[in-house]
GROMACS .gro file of C-alpha atoms in nm:
model
  476
    1MET     CA    1   0.915  -0.038   9.636
    2SER     CA    2   0.657   0.031   9.364
    3SER     CA    3   0.602  -0.210   9.077
    4ALA     CA    4   0.599  -0.131   8.707
    5LEU     CA    5   0.341   0.102   8.557
    6VAL     CA    6   0.102   0.018   8.273
    7ALA     CA    7  -0.128   0.234   8.062
    8GLY     CA    8  -0.478   0.177   7.936
    9VAL     CA    9  -0.651   0.378   7.664
   10ASP     CA   10  -1.023   0.411   7.600
   11SER     CA   11  -1.087   0.568   7.258
   12SER     CA   12  -1.465   0.602   7.284
   13THR     CA   13  -1.727   0.779   7.077
   14GLN     CA   14  -1.700   1.104   7.269
   15SER     CA   15  -1.344   1.118   7.402
   16CYS     CA   16  -1.009   0.952   7.465
   17LYS     CA   17  -0.923   0.857   7.824
   18VAL     CA   18  -0.584   0.737   7.946
   19VAL     CA   19  -0.512   0.580   8.285
   20ILE     CA   20  -0.168   0.494   8.425
   21ARG     CA   21  -0.187   0.221   8.689
   22ASP     CA   22   0.039   0.011   8.908
   23ALA     CA   23   0.073  -0.322   8.727
   24THR     CA   24   0.054  -0.528   9.048
   25THR     CA   25  -0.218  -0.360   9.253
   26GLY     CA   26  -0.407  -0.158   8.991
   27ARG     CA   27  -0.360   0.162   9.191
   28LEU     CA   28  -0.433   0.469   8.980
   29VAL     CA   29  -0.122   0.682   8.944
   30ARG     CA   30  -0.237   0.948   8.697
   31SER     CA   31  -0.475   1.002   8.407
   32GLY     CA   32  -0.557   1.226   8.110
   33ARG     CA   33  -0.846   1.298   7.878
   34ALA     CA   34  -0.922   1.473   7.548
   35ASP     CA   35  -1.246   1.515   7.354
   36HIS     CA   36  -1.337   1.371   7.016
   37PRO     CA   37  -1.539   1.569   6.761
   38ASP     CA   38  -1.915   1.518   6.749
   39GLY     CA   39  -2.079   1.319   6.475
   40THR     CA   40  -2.113   0.964   6.349
   41GLU     CA   41  -1.845   1.011   6.080
   42VAL     CA   42  -1.496   1.102   6.203
   43HIS     CA   43  -1.154   1.105   6.040
   44PRO     CA   44  -0.920   0.875   6.240
   45ASP     CA   45  -0.664   1.156   6.259
   46ALA     CA   46  -0.894   1.317   6.520
   47TRP     CA   47  -0.857   1.006   6.737
   48TRP     CA   48  -0.480   1.024   6.706
   49GLN     CA   49  -0.473   1.391   6.802
   50ALA     CA   50  -0.695   1.321   7.104
   51LEU     CA   51  -0.476   1.025   7.206
   52THR     CA   52  -0.153   1.227   7.195
   53THR     CA   53  -0.320   1.505   7.395
   54ALA     CA   54  -0.460   1.263   7.655
   55LEU     CA   55  -0.122   1.090   7.689
   56ALA     CA   56   0.049   1.425   7.747
   57ARG     CA   57  -0.211   1.520   8.008
   58ALA     CA   58  -0.149   1.184   8.176
   59GLY     CA   59   0.220   1.265   8.213
   60GLY     CA   60   0.352   1.073   7.915
   61LEU     CA   61   0.482   0.719   7.879
   62ASP     CA   62   0.847   0.748   7.982
   63ASP     CA   63   0.797   0.529   8.290
   64VAL     CA   64   0.532   0.297   8.144
   65ARG     CA   65   0.625  -0.064   8.064
   66ALA     CA   66   0.317  -0.176   7.868
   67LEU     CA   67   0.009  -0.023   7.706
   68SER     CA   68  -0.313  -0.151   7.553
   69VAL     CA   69  -0.583   0.033   7.359
   70ALA     CA   70  -0.956  -0.034   7.388
   71GLY     CA   71  -1.192   0.133   7.146
   72GLN     CA   72  -1.546   0.173   7.024
   73GLN     CA   73  -1.650  -0.134   6.829
   74HIS     CA   74  -1.760  -0.168   6.466
   75GLY     CA   75  -1.613   0.158   6.332
   76MET     CA   76  -1.515   0.121   5.965
   77VAL     CA   77  -1.158   0.239   5.896
   78CYS     CA   78  -1.063   0.192   5.530
   79LEU     CA   79  -0.700   0.221   5.417
   80ASP     CA   80  -0.550   0.235   5.070
   81GLU     CA   81  -0.250   0.031   4.961
   82THR     CA   82  -0.009   0.285   5.115
   83GLY     CA   83  -0.189   0.291   5.451
   84ARG     CA   84  -0.365   0.624   5.399
   85VAL     CA   85  -0.722   0.664   5.524
   86VAL     CA   86  -0.961   0.639   5.227
   87ARG     CA   87  -1.250   0.830   5.385
   88PRO     CA   88  -1.364   0.937   5.733
   89ALA     CA   89  -1.457   0.639   5.950
   90LEU     CA   90  -1.822   0.551   5.997
   91LEU     CA   91  -1.886   0.497   6.368
   92TRP     CA   92  -2.096   0.227   6.532
   93ASN     CA   93  -2.389   0.468   6.580
   94ASP     CA   94  -2.403   0.573   6.215
   95THR     CA   95  -2.729   0.419   6.089
   96ARG     CA   96  -2.703   0.502   5.718
   97SER     CA   97  -2.615   0.137   5.651
   98ALA     CA   98  -2.947   0.004   5.786
   99ALA     CA   99  -3.073  -0.087   5.438
  100ALA     CA  100  -2.738  -0.249   5.356
  101ALA     CA  101  -2.765  -0.464   5.671
  102ALA     CA  102  -3.119  -0.565   5.579
  103GLY     CA  103  -3.000  -0.658   5.231
  104LEU     CA  104  -2.723  -0.881   5.366
  105VAL     CA  105  -2.967  -1.057   5.598
  106ALA     CA  106  -3.221  -1.102   5.318
  107GLU     CA  107  -2.960  -1.258   5.090
  108LEU     CA  108  -2.851  -1.535   5.327
  109GLY     CA  109  -3.111  -1.539   5.604
  110ALA     CA  110  -3.077  -1.459   5.974
  111PRO     CA  111  -3.018  -1.826   6.073
  112TYR     CA  112  -2.722  -1.845   5.833
  113TRP     CA  113  -2.556  -1.534   5.978
  114ALA     CA  114  -2.614  -1.648   6.338
  115ALA     CA  115  -2.458  -1.986   6.261
  116ALA     CA  116  -2.169  -1.836   6.065
  117VAL     CA  117  -2.053  -1.553   6.294
  118GLY     CA  118  -2.283  -1.566   6.599
  119SER     CA  119  -2.460  -1.240   6.509
  120VAL     CA  120  -2.716  -1.111   6.260
  121PRO     CA  121  -2.600  -0.789   6.085
  122VAL     CA  122  -2.745  -0.456   6.189
  123ALA     CA  123  -2.646  -0.105   6.088
  124SER     CA  124  -2.379  -0.088   6.358
  125PHE     CA  125  -2.164  -0.372   6.224
  126THR     CA  126  -1.863  -0.315   6.000
  127VAL     CA  127  -1.988  -0.562   5.739
  128SER     CA  128  -2.303  -0.351   5.691
  129LYS     CA  129  -2.099  -0.033   5.653
  130LEU     CA  130  -1.878  -0.198   5.392
  131ARG     CA  131  -2.184  -0.298   5.189
  132TRP     CA  132  -2.305   0.062   5.213
  133LEU     CA  133  -1.963   0.180   5.092
  134ALA     CA  134  -1.972  -0.055   4.794
  135GLU     CA  135  -2.320   0.061   4.699
  136HIS     CA  136  -2.285   0.436   4.757
  137GLU     CA  137  -1.913   0.512   4.715
  138PRO     CA  138  -1.780   0.252   4.470
  139ASP     CA  139  -1.462   0.448   4.400
  140ASN     CA  140  -1.373   0.453   4.770
  141ALA     CA  141  -1.464   0.085   4.797
  142ALA     CA  142  -1.228   0.005   4.508
  143ARG     CA  143  -0.947   0.203   4.677
  144THR     CA  144  -0.990   0.012   5.002
  145ALA     CA  145  -0.691  -0.222   5.035
  146ALA     CA  146  -0.732  -0.291   5.408
  147VAL     CA  147  -1.011  -0.263   5.667
  148CYS     CA  148  -0.951  -0.224   6.038
  149LEU     CA  149  -1.124  -0.094   6.351
  150PRO     CA  150  -1.056   0.215   6.566
  151HIS     CA  151  -0.847   0.036   6.829
  152ASP     CA  152  -0.653  -0.152   6.559
  153TRP     CA  153  -0.566   0.171   6.379
  154LEU     CA  154  -0.450   0.347   6.698
  155SER     CA  155  -0.237   0.050   6.806
  156TRP     CA  156  -0.087   0.038   6.455
  157ARG     CA  157   0.008   0.405   6.482
  158LEU     CA  158   0.147   0.364   6.835
  159ALA     CA  159   0.377   0.087   6.711
  160GLY     CA  160   0.496   0.304   6.423
  161ALA     CA  161   0.373   0.026   6.193
  162ASP     CA  162   0.211   0.278   5.960
  163ARG     CA  163   0.561   0.368   5.839
  164GLY     CA  164   0.808   0.154   5.653
  165PRO     CA  165   0.758  -0.128   5.403
  166ASP     CA  166   0.431  -0.323   5.379
  167PRO     CA  167   0.242  -0.133   5.652
  168LEU     CA  168  -0.088  -0.315   5.595
  169ALA     CA  169   0.071  -0.648   5.690
  170ARG     CA  170   0.143  -0.509   6.040
  171LEU     CA  171  -0.220  -0.443   6.137
  172VAL     CA  172  -0.322  -0.638   6.450
  173THR     CA  173  -0.651  -0.681   6.634
  174ASP     CA  174  -0.800  -0.911   6.900
  175ARG     CA  175  -1.093  -1.155   6.913
  176SER     CA  176  -1.329  -0.922   7.097
  177ASP     CA  177  -1.315  -0.641   6.843
  178ALA     CA  178  -1.294  -0.874   6.542
  179SER     CA  179  -1.614  -1.045   6.658
  180GLY     CA  180  -1.806  -0.720   6.611
  181THR     CA  181  -1.728  -0.691   6.241
  182GLY     CA  182  -1.982  -0.942   6.113
  183TYR     CA  183  -1.713  -1.139   5.927
  184PHE     CA  184  -1.528  -1.316   6.210
  185ASP     CA  185  -1.619  -1.654   6.361
  186GLY     CA  186  -1.519  -1.659   6.728
  187ARG     CA  187  -1.565  -2.034   6.756
  188SER     CA  188  -1.293  -2.109   6.502
  189ASP     CA  189  -1.106  -1.779   6.559
  190SER     CA  190  -1.103  -1.715   6.188
  191TYR     CA  191  -1.231  -1.457   5.942
  192ARG     CA  192  -1.521  -1.538   5.713
  193THR     CA  193  -1.370  -1.369   5.412
  194ASP     CA  194  -1.656  -1.491   5.193
  195LEU     CA  195  -1.892  -1.268   5.390
  196LEU     CA  196  -1.648  -0.978   5.368
  197VAL     CA  197  -1.624  -1.016   4.990
  198ARG     CA  198  -2.004  -1.039   4.968
  199ALA     CA  199  -2.025  -0.699   5.139
  200LEU     CA  200  -1.736  -0.508   4.981
  201GLY     CA  201  -1.698  -0.682   4.648
  202HIS     CA  202  -1.332  -0.777   4.688
  203GLN     CA  203  -1.086  -0.912   4.946
  204PRO     CA  204  -0.899  -0.641   5.143
  205ALA     CA  205  -0.622  -0.708   5.393
  206LEU     CA  206  -0.740  -0.764   5.750
  207PRO     CA  207  -0.559  -0.732   6.085
  208ARG     CA  208  -0.396  -1.040   6.230
  209VAL     CA  209  -0.591  -1.164   6.532
  210ALA     CA  210  -0.360  -1.178   6.836
  211GLY     CA  211  -0.398  -1.385   7.149
  212PRO     CA  212  -0.557  -1.233   7.464
  213ALA     CA  213  -0.226  -1.156   7.639
  214GLU     CA  214   0.009  -1.141   7.343
  215ALA     CA  215   0.267  -0.866   7.316
  216THR     CA  216   0.203  -0.755   6.958
  217ALA     CA  217   0.480  -0.494   6.924
  218GLU     CA  218   0.685  -0.237   7.110
  219LEU     CA  219   0.571   0.122   7.138
  220ASP     CA  220   0.739   0.339   6.879
  221GLY     CA  221   1.030   0.518   7.043
  222ALA     CA  222   0.970   0.371   7.389
  223ASP     CA  223   1.083   0.070   7.589
  224ALA     CA  224   0.731  -0.061   7.642
  225LEU     CA  225   0.520  -0.350   7.516
  226LEU     CA  226   0.197  -0.306   7.323
  227GLY     CA  227  -0.093  -0.540   7.401
  228PRO     CA  228  -0.356  -0.662   7.155
  229GLY     CA  229  -0.621  -0.423   7.285
  230ALA     CA  230  -0.994  -0.494   7.289
  231GLY     CA  231  -1.338  -0.373   7.202
  232ASP     CA  232  -1.484  -0.136   7.457
  233ASN     CA  233  -1.737  -0.376   7.610
  234ALA     CA  234  -1.485  -0.658   7.647
  235ALA     CA  235  -1.243  -0.412   7.808
  236ALA     CA  236  -1.512  -0.293   8.051
  237ALA     CA  237  -1.577  -0.654   8.154
  238LEU     CA  238  -1.203  -0.696   8.211
  239GLY     CA  239  -1.179  -0.367   8.400
  240THR     CA  240  -1.459  -0.451   8.642
  241GLN     CA  241  -1.321  -0.804   8.689
  242LEU     CA  242  -1.669  -0.923   8.600
  243GLY     CA  243  -1.765  -1.248   8.767
  244PRO     CA  244  -2.103  -1.421   8.746
  245ASN     CA  245  -2.304  -1.098   8.724
  246VAL     CA  246  -2.426  -0.937   8.406
  247LEU     CA  247  -2.257  -0.609   8.316
  248VAL     CA  248  -2.493  -0.324   8.227
  249SER     CA  249  -2.317  -0.015   8.094
  250LEU     CA  250  -2.506   0.311   8.051
  251GLY     CA  251  -2.300   0.538   7.831
  252THR     CA  252  -2.385   0.681   7.490
  253SER     CA  253  -2.527   0.336   7.420
  254GLY     CA  254  -2.675   0.094   7.667
  255VAL     CA  255  -2.512  -0.250   7.689
  256ALA     CA  256  -2.600  -0.569   7.871
  257CYS     CA  257  -2.342  -0.847   7.844
  258ALA     CA  258  -2.203  -1.145   8.033
  259ARG     CA  259  -1.901  -1.371   8.008
  260SER     CA  260  -1.981  -1.717   7.877
  261GLU     CA  261  -1.797  -2.031   7.771
  262ILE     CA  262  -2.077  -2.102   7.522
  263PRO     CA  263  -2.088  -1.910   7.192
  264PRO     CA  264  -2.438  -1.766   7.139
  265ALA     CA  265  -2.617  -1.775   6.803
  266ASP     CA  266  -2.935  -1.568   6.828
  267GLU     CA  267  -3.134  -1.576   6.504
  268SER     CA  268  -3.354  -1.290   6.630
  269GLY     CA  269  -3.051  -1.060   6.620
  270LEU     CA  270  -3.121  -0.923   6.967
  271VAL     CA  271  -2.806  -1.082   7.112
  272ALA     CA  272  -2.472  -1.040   6.936
  273GLY     CA  273  -2.230  -1.331   6.969
  274PHE     CA  274  -1.918  -1.134   7.057
  275CYS     CA  275  -1.596  -1.262   7.211
  276ASP     CA  276  -1.447  -1.135   7.536
  277ALA     CA  277  -1.087  -1.032   7.605
  278THR     CA  278  -0.983  -1.356   7.780
  279GLY     CA  279  -1.057  -1.624   7.521
  280GLU     CA  280  -1.423  -1.681   7.608
  281PHE     CA  281  -1.742  -1.523   7.472
  282LEU     CA  282  -1.941  -1.211   7.555
  283PRO     CA  283  -2.305  -1.240   7.446
  284LEU     CA  284  -2.428  -0.883   7.428
  285ALA     CA  285  -2.747  -0.685   7.377
  286CYS     CA  286  -2.712  -0.317   7.290
  287THR     CA  287  -2.951  -0.025   7.284
  288LEU     CA  288  -2.869   0.302   7.107
  289ASN     CA  289  -3.037   0.506   7.381
  290ALA     CA  290  -2.893   0.533   7.729
  291ALA     CA  291  -2.734   0.835   7.901
  292ARG     CA  292  -2.854   1.076   7.633
  293VAL     CA  293  -3.214   0.992   7.724
  294LEU     CA  294  -3.146   1.156   8.059
  295ASP     CA  295  -2.973   1.450   7.889
  296ALA     CA  296  -3.278   1.500   7.667
  297ALA     CA  297  -3.523   1.475   7.957
  298ALA     CA  298  -3.322   1.725   8.162
  299GLY     CA  299  -3.314   1.964   7.868
  300LEU     CA  300  -3.686   1.927   7.809
  301LEU     CA  301  -3.762   2.001   8.174
  302GLY     CA  302  -3.503   2.278   8.200
  303VAL     CA  303  -3.316   2.117   8.489
  304SER     CA  304  -2.967   1.981   8.557
  305LEU     CA  305  -2.900   1.607   8.565
  306ALA     CA  306  -2.882   1.621   8.945
  307GLU     CA  307  -3.218   1.797   8.956
  308LEU     CA  308  -3.362   1.543   8.712
  309SER     CA  309  -3.250   1.265   8.948
  310ALA     CA  310  -3.416   1.433   9.245
  311LEU     CA  311  -3.736   1.487   9.046
  312ALA     CA  312  -3.745   1.123   8.939
  313LEU     CA  313  -3.702   1.000   9.296
  314SER     CA  314  -3.980   1.230   9.416
  315ALA     CA  315  -4.231   1.053   9.189
  316GLU     CA  316  -4.400   0.726   9.275
  317PRO     CA  317  -4.273   0.405   9.108
  318GLY     CA  318  -4.442   0.372   8.773
  319ALA     CA  319  -4.444   0.750   8.719
  320GLY     CA  320  -4.819   0.777   8.765
  321GLY     CA  321  -4.880   0.578   8.448
  322VAL     CA  322  -4.650   0.781   8.221
  323THR     CA  323  -4.437   0.561   7.994
  324VAL     CA  324  -4.144   0.681   7.783
  325VAL     CA  325  -4.032   0.471   7.485
  326PRO     CA  326  -3.682   0.622   7.448
  327TYR     CA  327  -3.603   0.553   7.082
  328LEU     CA  328  -3.455   0.901   7.047
  329GLU     CA  329  -3.170   0.801   6.813
  330GLY     CA  330  -3.335   0.509   6.641
  331GLU     CA  331  -3.285   0.174   6.810
  332ARG     CA  332  -3.078  -0.139   6.778
  333THR     CA  333  -3.261  -0.363   7.028
  334PRO     CA  334  -3.513  -0.400   6.872
  335ASN     CA  335  -3.362  -0.323   6.530
  336LEU     CA  336  -3.540   0.004   6.443
  337PRO     CA  337  -3.274   0.240   6.304
  338ASP     CA  338  -3.530   0.502   6.194
  339ALA     CA  339  -3.742   0.497   6.509
  340THR     CA  340  -3.831   0.799   6.722
  341GLY     CA  341  -3.927   0.831   7.087
  342ALA     CA  342  -4.277   0.843   7.231
  343VAL     CA  343  -4.459   0.927   7.555
  344HIS     CA  344  -4.764   0.719   7.648
  345GLY     CA  345  -5.025   0.749   7.918
  346LEU     CA  346  -5.003   1.127   7.969
  347THR     CA  347  -5.314   1.274   8.134
  348LEU     CA  348  -5.410   1.598   8.308
  349ALA     CA  349  -5.366   1.419   8.640
  350ASN     CA  350  -5.013   1.285   8.582
  351ALA     CA  351  -4.866   1.556   8.357
  352GLN     CA  352  -4.606   1.660   8.612
  353PRO     CA  353  -4.229   1.715   8.574
  354ALA     CA  354  -4.152   1.450   8.837
  355ASN     CA  355  -4.348   1.183   8.651
  356LEU     CA  356  -4.183   1.266   8.320
  357ALA     CA  357  -3.841   1.257   8.488
  358ARG     CA  358  -3.908   0.918   8.642
  359ALA     CA  359  -4.060   0.781   8.321
  360ALA     CA  360  -3.743   0.879   8.132
  361VAL     CA  361  -3.529   0.686   8.381
  362GLU     CA  362  -3.764   0.389   8.385
  363GLY     CA  363  -3.793   0.385   8.005
  364MET     CA  364  -3.417   0.387   7.957
  365LEU     CA  365  -3.378   0.102   8.208
  366CYS     CA  366  -3.670  -0.096   8.060
  367GLY     CA  367  -3.490  -0.091   7.726
  368LEU     CA  368  -3.189  -0.252   7.895
  369ALA     CA  369  -3.417  -0.496   8.080
  370ALA     CA  370  -3.539  -0.618   7.741
  371GLY     CA  371  -3.174  -0.681   7.661
  372LEU     CA  372  -3.140  -0.885   7.981
  373ASP     CA  373  -3.440  -1.093   7.876
  374ALA     CA  374  -3.271  -1.162   7.542
  375LEU     CA  375  -2.955  -1.277   7.724
  376VAL     CA  376  -3.161  -1.512   7.941
  377ALA     CA  377  -3.311  -1.661   7.625
  378GLN     CA  378  -2.953  -1.744   7.519
  379GLY     CA  379  -2.883  -1.932   7.841
  380VAL     CA  380  -2.730  -1.650   8.049
  381SER     CA  381  -2.819  -1.655   8.419
  382VAL     CA  382  -2.903  -1.311   8.560
  383ALA     CA  383  -2.859  -1.332   8.937
  384GLY     CA  384  -2.736  -0.975   8.968
  385VAL     CA  385  -2.628  -0.675   8.765
  386HIS     CA  386  -2.301  -0.482   8.769
  387LEU     CA  387  -2.399  -0.124   8.675
  388VAL     CA  388  -2.138   0.110   8.521
  389GLY     CA  389  -2.119   0.403   8.283
  390GLY     CA  390  -2.186   0.774   8.302
  391ALA     CA  391  -2.557   0.739   8.375
  392ALA     CA  392  -2.480   0.500   8.663
  393ARG     CA  393  -2.364   0.805   8.859
  394SER     CA  394  -2.729   0.917   8.883
  395GLU     CA  395  -2.882   0.837   9.221
  396ALA     CA  396  -3.218   0.787   9.055
  397VAL     CA  397  -3.074   0.535   8.810
  398ARG     CA  398  -2.905   0.343   9.091
  399ARG     CA  399  -3.219   0.324   9.304
  400ILE     CA  400  -3.468   0.258   9.026
  401ALA     CA  401  -3.256  -0.001   8.841
  402PRO     CA  402  -3.321  -0.294   9.080
  403ALA     CA  403  -3.696  -0.220   9.066
  404VAL     CA  404  -3.681  -0.252   8.687
  405PHE     CA  405  -3.432  -0.539   8.654
  406GLY     CA  406  -3.578  -0.741   8.943
  407VAL     CA  407  -3.233  -0.836   9.079
  408PRO     CA  408  -2.976  -0.668   9.308
  409VAL     CA  409  -2.766  -0.402   9.138
  410THR     CA  410  -2.399  -0.356   9.228
  411VAL     CA  411  -2.236  -0.021   9.150
  412PRO     CA  412  -1.856  -0.021   9.173
  413GLU     CA  413  -1.662   0.291   9.258
  414PRO     CA  414  -1.668   0.541   8.970
  415GLY     CA  415  -1.389   0.483   8.724
  416GLU     CA  416  -1.287   0.463   8.360
  417TYR     CA  417  -1.373   0.095   8.332
  418VAL     CA  418  -1.285   0.056   7.964
  419ALA     CA  419  -0.946   0.223   8.006
  420ASP     CA  420  -0.898   0.025   8.329
  421GLY     CA  421  -0.964  -0.298   8.138
  422ALA     CA  422  -0.707  -0.200   7.877
  423ALA     CA  423  -0.456  -0.127   8.154
  424ARG     CA  424  -0.529  -0.462   8.319
  425GLN     CA  425  -0.466  -0.631   7.984
  426ALA     CA  426  -0.136  -0.442   7.956
  427ALA     CA  427  -0.038  -0.570   8.302
  428TRP     CA  428  -0.129  -0.923   8.189
  429VAL     CA  429   0.091  -0.885   7.881
  430LEU     CA  430   0.377  -0.756   8.096
  431ALA     CA  431   0.346  -1.038   8.349
  432GLY     CA  432   0.324  -1.312   8.088
  433SER     CA  433   0.095  -1.506   8.324
  434ALA     CA  434  -0.180  -1.754   8.241
  435GLU     CA  435  -0.453  -1.527   8.384
  436PRO     CA  436  -0.489  -1.150   8.415
  437PRO     CA  437  -0.379  -1.003   8.749
  438VAL     CA  438  -0.637  -0.960   9.025
  439TRP     CA  439  -0.644  -0.595   9.123
  440GLU     CA  440  -0.763  -0.432   9.444
  441LEU     CA  441  -1.089  -0.265   9.344
  442GLY     CA  442  -1.275  -0.020   9.566
  443ARG     CA  443  -1.574  -0.128   9.771
  444PRO     CA  444  -1.892  -0.141   9.560
  445VAL     CA  445  -2.240  -0.034   9.673
  446VAL     CA  446  -2.533  -0.275   9.637
  447PHE     CA  447  -2.886  -0.148   9.570
  448GLU     CA  448  -3.199  -0.358   9.613
  449ALA     CA  449  -3.566  -0.277   9.562
  450ALA     CA  450  -3.893  -0.456   9.506
  451ALA     CA  451  -3.988  -0.487   9.140
  452THR     CA  452  -4.242  -0.223   9.035
  453PRO     CA  453  -4.565  -0.413   8.952
  454GLY     CA  454  -4.672  -0.389   8.589
  455LEU     CA  455  -4.393  -0.150   8.484
  456ARG     CA  456  -4.212  -0.384   8.246
  457GLU     CA  457  -4.541  -0.500   8.097
  458ARG     CA  458  -4.659  -0.142   8.042
  459TYR     CA  459  -4.332  -0.051   7.874
  460ALA     CA  460  -4.348  -0.360   7.650
  461GLU     CA  461  -4.706  -0.273   7.551
  462ALA     CA  462  -4.603   0.083   7.462
  463ALA     CA  463  -4.309  -0.046   7.257
  464ASP     CA  464  -4.540  -0.295   7.081
  465ARG     CA  465  -4.774  -0.009   6.988
  466TYR     CA  466  -4.483   0.159   6.818
  467LEU     CA  467  -4.405  -0.159   6.626
  468ASP     CA  468  -4.770  -0.195   6.527
  469ARG     CA  469  -4.780   0.158   6.388
  470GLN     CA  470  -4.460   0.089   6.193
  471ALA     CA  471  -4.624  -0.218   6.044
  472GLY     CA  472  -4.943  -0.026   5.959
  473PHE     CA  473  -5.161  -0.190   6.223
  474PRO     CA  474  -5.411   0.019   6.424
  475ASP     CA  475  -5.341   0.099   6.788
  476ARG     CA  476  -5.443  -0.175   7.027
   0.00000   0.00000   0.00000
């Protein structure tokens, strides 16, 4: 006899994915997917359309007992007093608020922000986007009666809470997503409304912060519970059943994070003090450049991603001295929103497609390795890495990663880890248990390799040269 079914949603930057799983074992029953429009500014209605399409492609929710939504963090969704969207949402990777973030940091100081909310504002954070809104679109800022995040808004719509009296009072979020706003203190589980008012100029309504396994509502028109949802990285950690390893996710962005009982407070801003989806913390370092670095390299060389992987593996470790600094879309770690990429060490002897292919892979991974170093500085132990995300499907990435990170790399079976984490949360809500259920995951593959001598140092030197040029210093 089969057990109840649960659904998990991943509303990411590029698409909406839905998985329907067995609540007891985690067995995948069916799934659906729909694309989101391109760009860093998207009207939330596009997310809703994609969600309804993905749900239909997944066979609907008639037999589903619980659902949770995970979504891209930081996105700024502004609502007026009737619940209407004020303007298209600014996504996490929209860097127009870089100056606004710098202004907020300058006003109070990085140590103050780290102590107050565990993170120092960068362009990605909601608080920075709200300051930008107040400065550049004051009329829209004045109309903003409530601020929420992508997963909050979708959950609100799924519950039918956008209709009826006082819709703004029915907005709900969770700790993990709230902790990415820049105005939520995960240690006290409370909003810092003074910081929100500093950014926006007035006090809007905010979503209630639900507990990790709280049933927040029932699905509109269905006999199913709605969970609190989560930010995408917290959901991925839940979906992989992350233990002592560090999770490295290589999607549109690159993320290195780890579960921790200790709230981080990194004044450098390299590590964000986020919360996880279980009541603990999720110190996290993020790069803006991950899988798309490989896309760009493949396009430059005129090859497919599979051919790029084969080329990279045909080159010697270290790519013959070629180093790629992959700041193709600006960068967040380090905080360089206007940065561009660079290639160093190119000579007549090493100017070969294989070396450029390998240098692109190594450069992308070195950026994440710098994130691992930042986590270590915050007390995180890195004994191994759990590698997920679209770029983790590349054989070159899998085999080169341990040589860059210097630790064994575990690659679980391919899956929609964010949606899986949301589904696991839904099963937890349905069970009403103290801990989330333990699901039967597929057998992972472990990759090991000797660290490539001098590679990390060469990459760091190339990145430092970029920083020197930005500061007006001559090349070293």
